[in-house]
Backbone atoms as SQL, in Angstrom:
CREATE TABLE atoms (id INTEGER PRIMARY KEY, chain TEXT, resi INTEGER, resn TEXT, atom TEXT, x REAL, y REAL, z REAL);
INSERT INTO atoms VALUES
  (1, 'A', 1, 'UNK', 'N', 8.314, -28.124, 7.167),
  (2, 'A', 1, 'UNK', 'CA', 8.915, -27.447, 6.031),
  (3, 'A', 1, 'UNK', 'C', 10.347, -27.942, 5.895),
  (4, 'A', 2, 'UNK', 'N', 10.734, -28.310, 4.681),
  (5, 'A', 2, 'UNK', 'CA', 12.092, -28.808, 4.478),
  (6, 'A', 2, 'UNK', 'C', 13.086, -27.656, 4.408),
  (7, 'A', 3, 'UNK', 'N', 14.368, -27.998, 4.297),
  (8, 'A', 3, 'UNK', 'CA', 15.411, -26.964, 4.297),
  (9, 'A', 3, 'UNK', 'C', 15.230, -25.990, 3.140),
  (10, 'A', 4, 'UNK', 'N', 14.835, -26.517, 1.977),
  (11, 'A', 4, 'UNK', 'CA', 14.618, -25.651, 0.820),
  (12, 'A', 4, 'UNK', 'C', 13.479, -24.671, 1.089),
  (13, 'A', 5, 'UNK', 'N', 12.421, -25.162, 1.714),
  (14, 'A', 5, 'UNK', 'CA', 11.296, -24.307, 2.080),
  (15, 'A', 5, 'UNK', 'C', 11.687, -23.273, 3.117),
  (16, 'A', 6, 'UNK', 'N', 12.528, -23.681, 4.082),
  (17, 'A', 6, 'UNK', 'CA', 13.014, -22.739, 5.097),
  (18, 'A', 6, 'UNK', 'C', 13.882, -21.659, 4.470),
  (19, 'A', 7, 'UNK', 'N', 14.705, -22.060, 3.485),
  (20, 'A', 7, 'UNK', 'CA', 15.556, -21.079, 2.797),
  (21, 'A', 7, 'UNK', 'C', 14.701, -20.067, 2.044),
  (22, 'A', 8, 'UNK', 'N', 13.659, -20.540, 1.378),
  (23, 'A', 8, 'UNK', 'CA', 12.772, -19.644, 0.628),
  (24, 'A', 8, 'UNK', 'C', 12.025, -18.720, 1.585),
  (25, 'A', 9, 'UNK', 'N', 11.585, -19.260, 2.707),
  (26, 'A', 9, 'UNK', 'CA', 10.875, -18.451, 3.696),
  (27, 'A', 9, 'UNK', 'C', 11.807, -17.396, 4.286),
  (28, 'A', 10, 'UNK', 'N', 13.043, -17.786, 4.596),
  (29, 'A', 10, 'UNK', 'CA', 14.014, -16.823, 5.114),
  (30, 'A', 10, 'UNK', 'C', 14.277, -15.729, 4.088),
  (31, 'A', 11, 'UNK', 'N', 14.347, -16.096, 2.825),
  (32, 'A', 11, 'UNK', 'CA', 14.557, -15.099, 1.762),
  (33, 'A', 11, 'UNK', 'C', 13.387, -14.102, 1.729),
  (34, 'A', 12, 'UNK', 'N', 12.166, -14.585, 1.945),
  (35, 'A', 12, 'UNK', 'CA', 11.002, -13.680, 1.980),
  (36, 'A', 12, 'UNK', 'C', 11.081, -12.743, 3.182),
  (37, 'A', 13, 'UNK', 'N', 11.388, -13.310, 4.343),
  (38, 'A', 13, 'UNK', 'CA', 11.524, -12.495, 5.557),
  (39, 'A', 13, 'UNK', 'C', 12.609, -11.447, 5.347),
  (40, 'A', 14, 'UNK', 'N', 13.731, -11.883, 4.816),
  (41, 'A', 14, 'UNK', 'CA', 14.863, -10.984, 4.570),
  (42, 'A', 14, 'UNK', 'C', 14.442, -9.831, 3.658),
  (43, 'A', 15, 'UNK', 'N', 13.723, -10.130, 2.583),
  (44, 'A', 15, 'UNK', 'CA', 13.326, -9.072, 1.648),
  (45, 'A', 15, 'UNK', 'C', 12.337, -8.099, 2.296),
  (46, 'A', 16, 'UNK', 'N', 11.447, -8.595, 3.148),
  (47, 'A', 16, 'UNK', 'CA', 10.504, -7.714, 3.851),
  (48, 'A', 16, 'UNK', 'C', 11.243, -6.780, 4.811),
  (49, 'A', 17, 'UNK', 'N', 12.176, -7.333, 5.551),
  (50, 'A', 17, 'UNK', 'CA', 12.900, -6.536, 6.552),
  (51, 'A', 17, 'UNK', 'C', 13.848, -5.538, 5.906),
  (52, 'A', 18, 'UNK', 'N', 14.619, -5.988, 4.921),
  (53, 'A', 18, 'UNK', 'CA', 15.643, -5.129, 4.340),
  (54, 'A', 18, 'UNK', 'C', 15.068, -4.051, 3.423),
  (55, 'A', 19, 'UNK', 'N', 13.783, -4.138, 3.113),
  (56, 'A', 19, 'UNK', 'CA', 13.128, -3.096, 2.311),
  (57, 'A', 19, 'UNK', 'C', 12.828, -1.852, 3.146),
  (58, 'A', 20, 'UNK', 'N', 12.937, -1.951, 4.455),
  (59, 'A', 20, 'UNK', 'CA', 12.621, -0.835, 5.344),
  (60, 'A', 20, 'UNK', 'C', 13.831, 0.093, 5.483),
  (61, 'A', 21, 'UNK', 'N', 13.592, 1.397, 5.671),
  (62, 'A', 21, 'UNK', 'CA', 14.696, 2.370, 5.731),
  (63, 'A', 21, 'UNK', 'C', 15.732, 2.057, 6.810),
  (64, 'A', 22, 'UNK', 'N', 17.001, 2.162, 6.417),
  (65, 'A', 22, 'UNK', 'CA', 18.149, 2.027, 7.317),
  (66, 'A', 22, 'UNK', 'C', 18.172, 0.707, 8.088),
  (67, 'A', 23, 'UNK', 'N', 17.694, -0.343, 7.444),
  (68, 'A', 23, 'UNK', 'CA', 17.672, -1.671, 8.071),
  (69, 'A', 23, 'UNK', 'C', 18.874, -2.470, 7.596),
  (70, 'A', 24, 'UNK', 'N', 19.431, -3.241, 8.509),
  (71, 'A', 24, 'UNK', 'CA', 20.541, -4.119, 8.148),
  (72, 'A', 24, 'UNK', 'C', 20.346, -5.472, 8.812),
  (73, 'A', 25, 'UNK', 'N', 20.981, -6.469, 8.223),
  (74, 'A', 25, 'UNK', 'CA', 20.960, -7.819, 8.782),
  (75, 'A', 25, 'UNK', 'C', 22.263, -8.037, 9.538),
  (76, 'A', 26, 'UNK', 'N', 22.150, -8.545, 10.749),
  (77, 'A', 26, 'UNK', 'CA', 23.309, -8.833, 11.584),
  (78, 'A', 26, 'UNK', 'C', 23.132, -10.246, 12.132),
  (79, 'A', 27, 'UNK', 'N', 24.164, -11.063, 12.003),
  (80, 'A', 27, 'UNK', 'CA', 24.087, -12.398, 12.599),
  (81, 'A', 27, 'UNK', 'C', 24.376, -12.278, 14.085),
  (82, 'A', 28, 'UNK', 'N', 23.481, -12.822, 14.886),
  (83, 'A', 28, 'UNK', 'CA', 23.648, -12.829, 16.342),
  (84, 'A', 28, 'UNK', 'C', 23.146, -14.172, 16.865),
  (85, 'A', 29, 'UNK', 'N', 23.878, -14.737, 17.787),
  (86, 'A', 29, 'UNK', 'CA', 23.520, -16.039, 18.384),
  (87, 'A', 29, 'UNK', 'C', 23.354, -17.111, 17.305),
  (88, 'A', 30, 'UNK', 'N', 24.060, -16.953, 16.180),
  (89, 'A', 30, 'UNK', 'CA', 23.989, -17.916, 15.092),
  (90, 'A', 30, 'UNK', 'C', 22.754, -17.793, 14.229),
  (91, 'A', 31, 'UNK', 'N', 22.016, -16.698, 14.353),
  (92, 'A', 31, 'UNK', 'CA', 20.778, -16.503, 13.598),
  (93, 'A', 31, 'UNK', 'C', 20.764, -15.135, 12.929),
  (94, 'A', 32, 'UNK', 'N', 20.051, -15.019, 11.803),
  (95, 'A', 32, 'UNK', 'CA', 19.899, -13.704, 11.198),
  (96, 'A', 32, 'UNK', 'C', 18.964, -12.835, 12.044),
  (97, 'A', 33, 'UNK', 'N', 19.411, -11.616, 12.308),
  (98, 'A', 33, 'UNK', 'CA', 18.562, -10.644, 13.002),
  (99, 'A', 33, 'UNK', 'C', 18.494, -9.400, 12.132),
  (100, 'A', 34, 'UNK', 'N', 17.444, -8.627, 12.311),
  (101, 'A', 34, 'UNK', 'CA', 17.227, -7.442, 11.495),
  (102, 'A', 34, 'UNK', 'C', 17.079, -6.248, 12.412),
  (103, 'A', 35, 'UNK', 'N', 17.804, -5.187, 12.075),
  (104, 'A', 35, 'UNK', 'CA', 17.893, -4.025, 12.958),
  (105, 'A', 35, 'UNK', 'C', 17.605, -2.744, 12.199),
  (106, 'A', 36, 'UNK', 'N', 16.925, -1.848, 12.885),
  (107, 'A', 36, 'UNK', 'CA', 16.739, -0.482, 12.423),
  (108, 'A', 36, 'UNK', 'C', 17.785, 0.319, 13.176),
  (109, 'A', 37, 'UNK', 'N', 18.831, 0.729, 12.487),
  (110, 'A', 37, 'UNK', 'CA', 19.960, 1.320, 13.184),
  (111, 'A', 37, 'UNK', 'C', 20.600, 0.237, 14.046),
  (112, 'A', 38, 'UNK', 'N', 20.680, 0.478, 15.356),
  (113, 'A', 38, 'UNK', 'CA', 21.295, -0.494, 16.258),
  (114, 'A', 38, 'UNK', 'C', 20.276, -1.387, 16.969),
  (115, 'A', 39, 'UNK', 'N', 18.985, -1.086, 16.796),
  (116, 'A', 39, 'UNK', 'CA', 17.956, -1.797, 17.559),
  (117, 'A', 39, 'UNK', 'C', 17.301, -2.911, 16.748),
  (118, 'A', 40, 'UNK', 'N', 17.263, -4.075, 17.345),
  (119, 'A', 40, 'UNK', 'CA', 16.686, -5.242, 16.699),
  (120, 'A', 40, 'UNK', 'C', 15.162, -5.208, 16.762),
  (121, 'A', 41, 'UNK', 'N', 14.537, -5.529, 15.624),
  (122, 'A', 41, 'UNK', 'CA', 13.073, -5.603, 15.578),
  (123, 'A', 41, 'UNK', 'C', 12.565, -6.957, 15.100),
  (124, 'A', 42, 'UNK', 'N', 13.440, -7.760, 14.500),
  (125, 'A', 42, 'UNK', 'CA', 13.038, -9.085, 14.025),
  (126, 'A', 42, 'UNK', 'C', 14.245, -10.015, 14.073),
  (127, 'A', 43, 'UNK', 'N', 13.971, -11.299, 14.274),
  (128, 'A', 43, 'UNK', 'CA', 15.034, -12.302, 14.296),
  (129, 'A', 43, 'UNK', 'C', 14.461, -13.625, 13.815),
  (130, 'A', 44, 'UNK', 'N', 15.285, -14.379, 13.111),
  (131, 'A', 44, 'UNK', 'CA', 14.878, -15.705, 12.654),
  (132, 'A', 44, 'UNK', 'C', 15.646, -16.756, 13.432),
  (133, 'A', 45, 'UNK', 'N', 15.025, -17.873, 13.608),
  (134, 'A', 45, 'UNK', 'CA', 15.657, -18.987, 14.297),
  (135, 'A', 45, 'UNK', 'C', 14.997, -20.279, 13.873),
  (136, 'A', 46, 'UNK', 'N', 15.373, -21.341, 14.518),
  (137, 'A', 46, 'UNK', 'CA', 14.799, -22.658, 14.259),
  (138, 'A', 46, 'UNK', 'C', 14.057, -23.119, 15.506),
  (139, 'A', 47, 'UNK', 'N', 12.887, -23.667, 15.303),
  (140, 'A', 47, 'UNK', 'CA', 12.119, -24.242, 16.392),
  (141, 'A', 47, 'UNK', 'C', 11.562, -25.571, 15.900),
  (142, 'A', 48, 'UNK', 'N', 11.979, -26.655, 16.489),
  (143, 'A', 48, 'UNK', 'CA', 11.594, -27.996, 16.041),
  (144, 'A', 48, 'UNK', 'C', 11.892, -28.195, 14.560),
  (145, 'A', 49, 'UNK', 'N', 13.028, -27.640, 14.104),
  (146, 'A', 49, 'UNK', 'CA', 13.438, -27.817, 12.723),
  (147, 'A', 49, 'UNK', 'C', 12.762, -26.896, 11.728),
  (148, 'A', 50, 'UNK', 'N', 11.832, -26.069, 12.182),
  (149, 'A', 50, 'UNK', 'CA', 11.124, -25.149, 11.289),
  (150, 'A', 50, 'UNK', 'C', 11.609, -23.725, 11.526),
  (151, 'A', 51, 'UNK', 'N', 11.483, -22.902, 10.508),
  (152, 'A', 51, 'UNK', 'CA', 11.850, -21.501, 10.647),
  (153, 'A', 51, 'UNK', 'C', 10.853, -20.805, 11.570),
  (154, 'A', 52, 'UNK', 'N', 11.377, -20.037, 12.500),
  (155, 'A', 52, 'UNK', 'CA', 10.545, -19.236, 13.392),
  (156, 'A', 52, 'UNK', 'C', 10.971, -17.780, 13.238),
  (157, 'A', 53, 'UNK', 'N', 9.990, -16.894, 13.225),
  (158, 'A', 53, 'UNK', 'CA', 10.245, -15.465, 13.107),
  (159, 'A', 53, 'UNK', 'C', 9.831, -14.793, 14.402),
  (160, 'A', 54, 'UNK', 'N', 10.785, -14.154, 15.060),
  (161, 'A', 54, 'UNK', 'CA', 10.509, -13.398, 16.276),
  (162, 'A', 54, 'UNK', 'C', 10.373, -11.924, 15.935),
  (163, 'A', 55, 'UNK', 'N', 9.399, -11.257, 16.554),
  (164, 'A', 55, 'UNK', 'CA', 9.126, -9.848, 16.269),
  (165, 'A', 55, 'UNK', 'C', 8.890, -9.076, 17.554),
  (166, 'A', 56, 'UNK', 'N', 9.441, -7.873, 17.623),
  (167, 'A', 56, 'UNK', 'CA', 9.207, -6.995, 18.775),
  (168, 'A', 56, 'UNK', 'C', 7.909, -6.233, 18.508),
  (169, 'A', 57, 'UNK', 'N', 6.877, -6.537, 19.272),
  (170, 'A', 57, 'UNK', 'CA', 5.571, -5.917, 19.038),
  (171, 'A', 57, 'UNK', 'C', 5.079, -5.088, 20.213),
  (172, 'A', 58, 'UNK', 'N', 5.770, -5.134, 21.332),
  (173, 'A', 58, 'UNK', 'CA', 5.313, -4.413, 22.520),
  (174, 'A', 58, 'UNK', 'C', 4.375, -5.276, 23.345),
  (175, 'A', 59, 'UNK', 'N', 4.230, -4.938, 24.618),
  (176, 'A', 59, 'UNK', 'CA', 3.486, -5.797, 25.545),
  (177, 'A', 59, 'UNK', 'C', 1.987, -5.861, 25.259),
  (178, 'A', 60, 'UNK', 'N', 1.362, -4.744, 24.919),
  (179, 'A', 60, 'UNK', 'CA', -0.081, -4.771, 24.656),
  (180, 'A', 60, 'UNK', 'C', -0.402, -5.630, 23.443),
  (181, 'A', 61, 'UNK', 'N', 0.342, -5.412, 22.382),
  (182, 'A', 61, 'UNK', 'CA', 0.112, -6.170, 21.146),
  (183, 'A', 61, 'UNK', 'C', 0.500, -7.632, 21.348),
  (184, 'A', 62, 'UNK', 'N', 1.535, -7.875, 22.125),
  (185, 'A', 62, 'UNK', 'CA', 1.973, -9.235, 22.422),
  (186, 'A', 62, 'UNK', 'C', 0.830, -10.023, 23.063),
  (187, 'A', 63, 'UNK', 'N', 0.196, -9.397, 24.046),
  (188, 'A', 63, 'UNK', 'CA', -0.907, -10.061, 24.753),
  (189, 'A', 63, 'UNK', 'C', -2.014, -10.465, 23.783),
  (190, 'A', 64, 'UNK', 'N', -2.346, -9.579, 22.858),
  (191, 'A', 64, 'UNK', 'CA', -3.400, -9.877, 21.879),
  (192, 'A', 64, 'UNK', 'C', -2.978, -10.988, 20.922),
  (193, 'A', 65, 'UNK', 'N', -1.744, -10.900, 20.405),
  (194, 'A', 65, 'UNK', 'CA', -1.284, -11.911, 19.449),
  (195, 'A', 65, 'UNK', 'C', -1.183, -13.295, 20.082),
  (196, 'A', 66, 'UNK', 'N', -0.829, -13.355, 21.348),
  (197, 'A', 66, 'UNK', 'CA', -0.682, -14.657, 22.015),
  (198, 'A', 66, 'UNK', 'C', -2.011, -15.380, 22.215),
  (199, 'A', 67, 'UNK', 'N', -3.123, -14.722, 21.965),
  (200, 'A', 67, 'UNK', 'CA', -4.417, -15.412, 22.000),
  (201, 'A', 67, 'UNK', 'C', -4.637, -16.226, 20.726),
  (202, 'A', 68, 'UNK', 'N', -3.790, -15.997, 19.720),
  (203, 'A', 68, 'UNK', 'CA', -3.831, -16.729, 18.449),
  (204, 'A', 68, 'UNK', 'C', -2.816, -17.879, 18.553),
  (205, 'A', 69, 'UNK', 'N', -3.241, -19.098, 18.301),
  (206, 'A', 69, 'UNK', 'CA', -2.386, -20.278, 18.444),
  (207, 'A', 69, 'UNK', 'C', -1.150, -20.273, 17.556),
  (208, 'A', 70, 'UNK', 'N', -1.139, -19.453, 16.520),
  (209, 'A', 70, 'UNK', 'CA', 0.025, -19.417, 15.634),
  (210, 'A', 70, 'UNK', 'C', 1.225, -18.723, 16.281),
  (211, 'A', 71, 'UNK', 'N', 0.972, -17.941, 17.320),
  (212, 'A', 71, 'UNK', 'CA', 2.026, -17.171, 17.971),
  (213, 'A', 71, 'UNK', 'C', 2.378, -17.781, 19.326),
  (214, 'A', 72, 'UNK', 'N', 3.629, -17.588, 19.723),
  (215, 'A', 72, 'UNK', 'CA', 4.073, -18.051, 21.036),
  (216, 'A', 72, 'UNK', 'C', 5.119, -17.068, 21.561),
  (217, 'A', 73, 'UNK', 'N', 5.335, -17.052, 22.875),
  (218, 'A', 73, 'UNK', 'CA', 6.327, -16.129, 23.447),
  (219, 'A', 73, 'UNK', 'C', 7.728, -16.447, 22.925),
  (220, 'A', 74, 'UNK', 'N', 8.424, -15.437, 22.483),
  (221, 'A', 74, 'UNK', 'CA', 9.782, -15.626, 21.979),
  (222, 'A', 74, 'UNK', 'C', 10.701, -16.012, 23.138),
  (223, 'A', 75, 'UNK', 'N', 11.406, -17.154, 23.007),
  (224, 'A', 75, 'UNK', 'CA', 12.335, -17.541, 24.071),
  (225, 'A', 75, 'UNK', 'C', 13.347, -16.428, 24.354),
  (226, 'A', 76, 'UNK', 'N', 13.583, -16.178, 25.610),
  (227, 'A', 76, 'UNK', 'CA', 14.559, -15.198, 26.114),
  (228, 'A', 76, 'UNK', 'C', 14.189, -13.737, 25.856),
  (229, 'A', 77, 'UNK', 'N', 13.121, -13.454, 25.102),
  (230, 'A', 77, 'UNK', 'CA', 12.798, -12.064, 24.774),
  (231, 'A', 77, 'UNK', 'C', 11.333, -11.716, 25.009),
  (232, 'A', 78, 'UNK', 'N', 10.519, -12.679, 25.404),
  (233, 'A', 78, 'UNK', 'CA', 9.096, -12.410, 25.596),
  (234, 'A', 78, 'UNK', 'C', 8.871, -11.308, 26.630),
  (235, 'A', 79, 'UNK', 'N', 9.730, -11.243, 27.642),
  (236, 'A', 79, 'UNK', 'CA', 9.575, -10.224, 28.684),
  (237, 'A', 79, 'UNK', 'C', 9.810, -8.812, 28.142),
  (238, 'A', 80, 'UNK', 'N', 10.344, -8.714, 26.923),
  (239, 'A', 80, 'UNK', 'CA', 10.572, -7.411, 26.296),
  (240, 'A', 80, 'UNK', 'C', 9.531, -7.118, 25.213),
  (241, 'A', 81, 'UNK', 'N', 8.444, -7.883, 25.182),
  (242, 'A', 81, 'UNK', 'CA', 7.370, -7.628, 24.229),
  (243, 'A', 81, 'UNK', 'C', 7.556, -8.290, 22.874),
  (244, 'A', 82, 'UNK', 'N', 8.195, -9.448, 22.842),
  (245, 'A', 82, 'UNK', 'CA', 8.422, -10.179, 21.599),
  (246, 'A', 82, 'UNK', 'C', 7.476, -11.368, 21.487),
  (247, 'A', 83, 'UNK', 'N', 7.050, -11.671, 20.254),
  (248, 'A', 83, 'UNK', 'CA', 6.315, -12.890, 19.940),
  (249, 'A', 83, 'UNK', 'C', 7.008, -13.580, 18.777),
  (250, 'A', 84, 'UNK', 'N', 6.784, -14.867, 18.656),
  (251, 'A', 84, 'UNK', 'CA', 7.329, -15.636, 17.543),
  (252, 'A', 84, 'UNK', 'C', 6.209, -16.335, 16.796),
  (253, 'A', 85, 'UNK', 'N', 6.510, -16.620, 15.548),
  (254, 'A', 85, 'UNK', 'CA', 5.560, -17.251, 14.640),
  (255, 'A', 85, 'UNK', 'C', 6.307, -18.311, 13.854),
  (256, 'A', 86, 'UNK', 'N', 5.744, -19.530, 13.783),
  (257, 'A', 86, 'UNK', 'CA', 6.328, -20.549, 12.913),
  (258, 'A', 86, 'UNK', 'C', 6.010, -20.180, 11.476),
  (259, 'A', 87, 'UNK', 'N', 7.015, -20.197, 10.631),
  (260, 'A', 87, 'UNK', 'CA', 6.821, -19.903, 9.216),
  (261, 'A', 87, 'UNK', 'C', 6.681, -21.237, 8.498),
  (262, 'A', 88, 'UNK', 'N', 5.561, -21.401, 7.788),
  (263, 'A', 88, 'UNK', 'CA', 5.309, -22.654, 7.090),
  (264, 'A', 88, 'UNK', 'C', 4.506, -22.380, 5.816),
  (265, 'A', 89, 'UNK', 'N', 4.023, -23.428, 5.193),
  (266, 'A', 89, 'UNK', 'CA', 3.280, -23.270, 3.932),
  (267, 'A', 89, 'UNK', 'C', 2.007, -22.458, 4.109),
  (268, 'A', 90, 'UNK', 'N', 1.454, -22.443, 5.312),
  (269, 'A', 90, 'UNK', 'CA', 0.209, -21.723, 5.566),
  (270, 'A', 90, 'UNK', 'C', 0.437, -20.265, 5.985),
  (271, 'A', 91, 'UNK', 'N', 1.693, -19.822, 6.002),
  (272, 'A', 91, 'UNK', 'CA', 2.007, -18.466, 6.444),
  (273, 'A', 91, 'UNK', 'C', 1.309, -17.441, 5.559),
  (274, 'A', 92, 'UNK', 'N', 0.689, -16.486, 6.203),
  (275, 'A', 92, 'UNK', 'CA', -0.005, -15.383, 5.529),
  (276, 'A', 92, 'UNK', 'C', 1.022, -14.264, 5.343),
  (277, 'A', 93, 'UNK', 'N', 1.646, -14.198, 4.158),
  (278, 'A', 93, 'UNK', 'CA', 2.739, -13.255, 3.942),
  (279, 'A', 93, 'UNK', 'C', 2.328, -11.790, 4.031),
  (280, 'A', 94, 'UNK', 'N', 1.142, -11.407, 3.546),
  (281, 'A', 94, 'UNK', 'CA', 0.727, -10.011, 3.759),
  (282, 'A', 94, 'UNK', 'C', 0.618, -9.669, 5.254),
  (283, 'A', 95, 'UNK', 'N', 0.157, -10.620, 6.059),
  (284, 'A', 95, 'UNK', 'CA', 0.092, -10.402, 7.505),
  (285, 'A', 95, 'UNK', 'C', 1.506, -10.258, 8.087),
  (286, 'A', 96, 'UNK', 'N', 2.417, -11.119, 7.649),
  (287, 'A', 96, 'UNK', 'CA', 3.799, -11.047, 8.120),
  (288, 'A', 96, 'UNK', 'C', 4.410, -9.696, 7.740),
  (289, 'A', 97, 'UNK', 'N', 4.145, -9.223, 6.532),
  (290, 'A', 97, 'UNK', 'CA', 4.668, -7.917, 6.098),
  (291, 'A', 97, 'UNK', 'C', 4.182, -6.815, 7.031),
  (292, 'A', 98, 'UNK', 'N', 2.915, -6.870, 7.406),
  (293, 'A', 98, 'UNK', 'CA', 2.372, -5.881, 8.341),
  (294, 'A', 98, 'UNK', 'C', 3.003, -5.982, 9.712),
  (295, 'A', 99, 'UNK', 'N', 3.222, -7.192, 10.185),
  (296, 'A', 99, 'UNK', 'CA', 3.845, -7.395, 11.500),
  (297, 'A', 99, 'UNK', 'C', 5.296, -6.928, 11.504),
  (298, 'A', 100, 'UNK', 'N', 6.004, -7.154, 10.399),
  (299, 'A', 100, 'UNK', 'CA', 7.390, -6.700, 10.291),
  (300, 'A', 100, 'UNK', 'C', 7.443, -5.176, 10.371),
  (301, 'A', 101, 'UNK', 'N', 6.545, -4.503, 9.649),
  (302, 'A', 101, 'UNK', 'CA', 6.493, -3.033, 9.691),
  (303, 'A', 101, 'UNK', 'C', 6.129, -2.540, 11.088),
  (304, 'A', 102, 'UNK', 'N', 5.218, -3.242, 11.732),
  (305, 'A', 102, 'UNK', 'CA', 4.812, -2.897, 13.096),
  (306, 'A', 102, 'UNK', 'C', 5.999, -3.026, 14.058),
  (307, 'A', 103, 'UNK', 'N', 6.756, -4.102, 13.922),
  (308, 'A', 103, 'UNK', 'CA', 7.928, -4.310, 14.772),
  (309, 'A', 103, 'UNK', 'C', 8.978, -3.235, 14.500),
  (310, 'A', 104, 'UNK', 'N', 9.178, -2.923, 13.232),
  (311, 'A', 104, 'UNK', 'CA', 10.139, -1.885, 12.848),
  (312, 'A', 104, 'UNK', 'C', 9.769, -0.560, 13.519),
  (313, 'A', 105, 'UNK', 'N', 8.498, -0.225, 13.509),
  (314, 'A', 105, 'UNK', 'CA', 8.035, 1.032, 14.114),
  (315, 'A', 105, 'UNK', 'C', 8.307, 1.083, 15.620),
  (316, 'A', 106, 'UNK', 'N', 8.434, -0.069, 16.261),
  (317, 'A', 106, 'UNK', 'CA', 8.726, -0.123, 17.702),
  (318, 'A', 106, 'UNK', 'C', 10.106, 0.433, 18.033),
  (319, 'A', 107, 'UNK', 'N', 11.042, 0.321, 17.093),
  (320, 'A', 107, 'UNK', 'CA', 12.436, 0.674, 17.402),
  (321, 'A', 107, 'UNK', 'C', 13.013, 1.769, 16.513),
  (322, 'A', 108, 'UNK', 'N', 12.361, 2.086, 15.403),
  (323, 'A', 108, 'UNK', 'CA', 12.917, 3.034, 14.436),
  (324, 'A', 108, 'UNK', 'C', 12.963, 4.458, 14.995),
  (325, 'A', 109, 'UNK', 'N', 13.980, 5.179, 14.578),
  (326, 'A', 109, 'UNK', 'CA', 14.103, 6.595, 14.923),
  (327, 'A', 109, 'UNK', 'C', 13.110, 7.417, 14.089),
  (328, 'A', 110, 'UNK', 'N', 12.857, 8.633, 14.522),
  (329, 'A', 110, 'UNK', 'CA', 11.898, 9.495, 13.830),
  (330, 'A', 110, 'UNK', 'C', 12.242, 9.665, 12.350),
  (331, 'A', 111, 'UNK', 'N', 13.513, 9.858, 12.028),
  (332, 'A', 111, 'UNK', 'CA', 13.880, 10.057, 10.619),
  (333, 'A', 111, 'UNK', 'C', 13.582, 8.803, 9.793),
  (334, 'A', 112, 'UNK', 'N', 13.721, 7.627, 10.420),
  (335, 'A', 112, 'UNK', 'CA', 13.426, 6.375, 9.722),
  (336, 'A', 112, 'UNK', 'C', 11.926, 6.255, 9.472),
  (337, 'A', 113, 'UNK', 'N', 11.143, 6.636, 10.483),
  (338, 'A', 113, 'UNK', 'CA', 9.690, 6.583, 10.326),
  (339, 'A', 113, 'UNK', 'C', 9.235, 7.551, 9.243),
  (340, 'A', 114, 'UNK', 'N', 9.877, 8.711, 9.181),
  (341, 'A', 114, 'UNK', 'CA', 9.543, 9.691, 8.146),
  (342, 'A', 114, 'UNK', 'C', 9.865, 9.125, 6.762),
  (343, 'A', 115, 'UNK', 'N', 11.009, 8.477, 6.632),
  (344, 'A', 115, 'UNK', 'CA', 11.402, 7.864, 5.357),
  (345, 'A', 115, 'UNK', 'C', 10.447, 6.737, 4.980),
  (346, 'A', 116, 'UNK', 'N', 9.908, 6.039, 5.974),
  (347, 'A', 116, 'UNK', 'CA', 8.967, 4.944, 5.726),
  (348, 'A', 116, 'UNK', 'C', 7.678, 5.474, 5.106),
  (349, 'A', 117, 'UNK', 'N', 7.292, 6.680, 5.513),
  (350, 'A', 117, 'UNK', 'CA', 6.039, 7.264, 5.028),
  (351, 'A', 117, 'UNK', 'C', 6.151, 7.860, 3.636),
  (352, 'A', 118, 'UNK', 'N', 7.367, 8.092, 3.146),
  (353, 'A', 118, 'UNK', 'CA', 7.528, 8.726, 1.830),
  (354, 'A', 118, 'UNK', 'C', 7.605, 7.718, 0.716);
């Protein structure tokens, strides 16, 4: 994916994450990260020049997702239940939207979860 494609993909990720209650984007380690309150649930980075999306999914879900070749352990965070996905032309955006919401639910406070349901 070229830089223009990566920019468009990042814009999609950004819109999915920032649509969730009380979510903000914070730059950390030179990359955009997305937080529910103070807790990070998603982060973007570069892997072999392509956009990669890291998501906090928990250890049980991580184990299941890692059986799919599209996912790999997030560097430096896999031990905390994170997986990463290369974002490319074949990315299933409805699936990514579901994974983003799933990651958000891992860290969101009760009031945020209540707002998500309304």
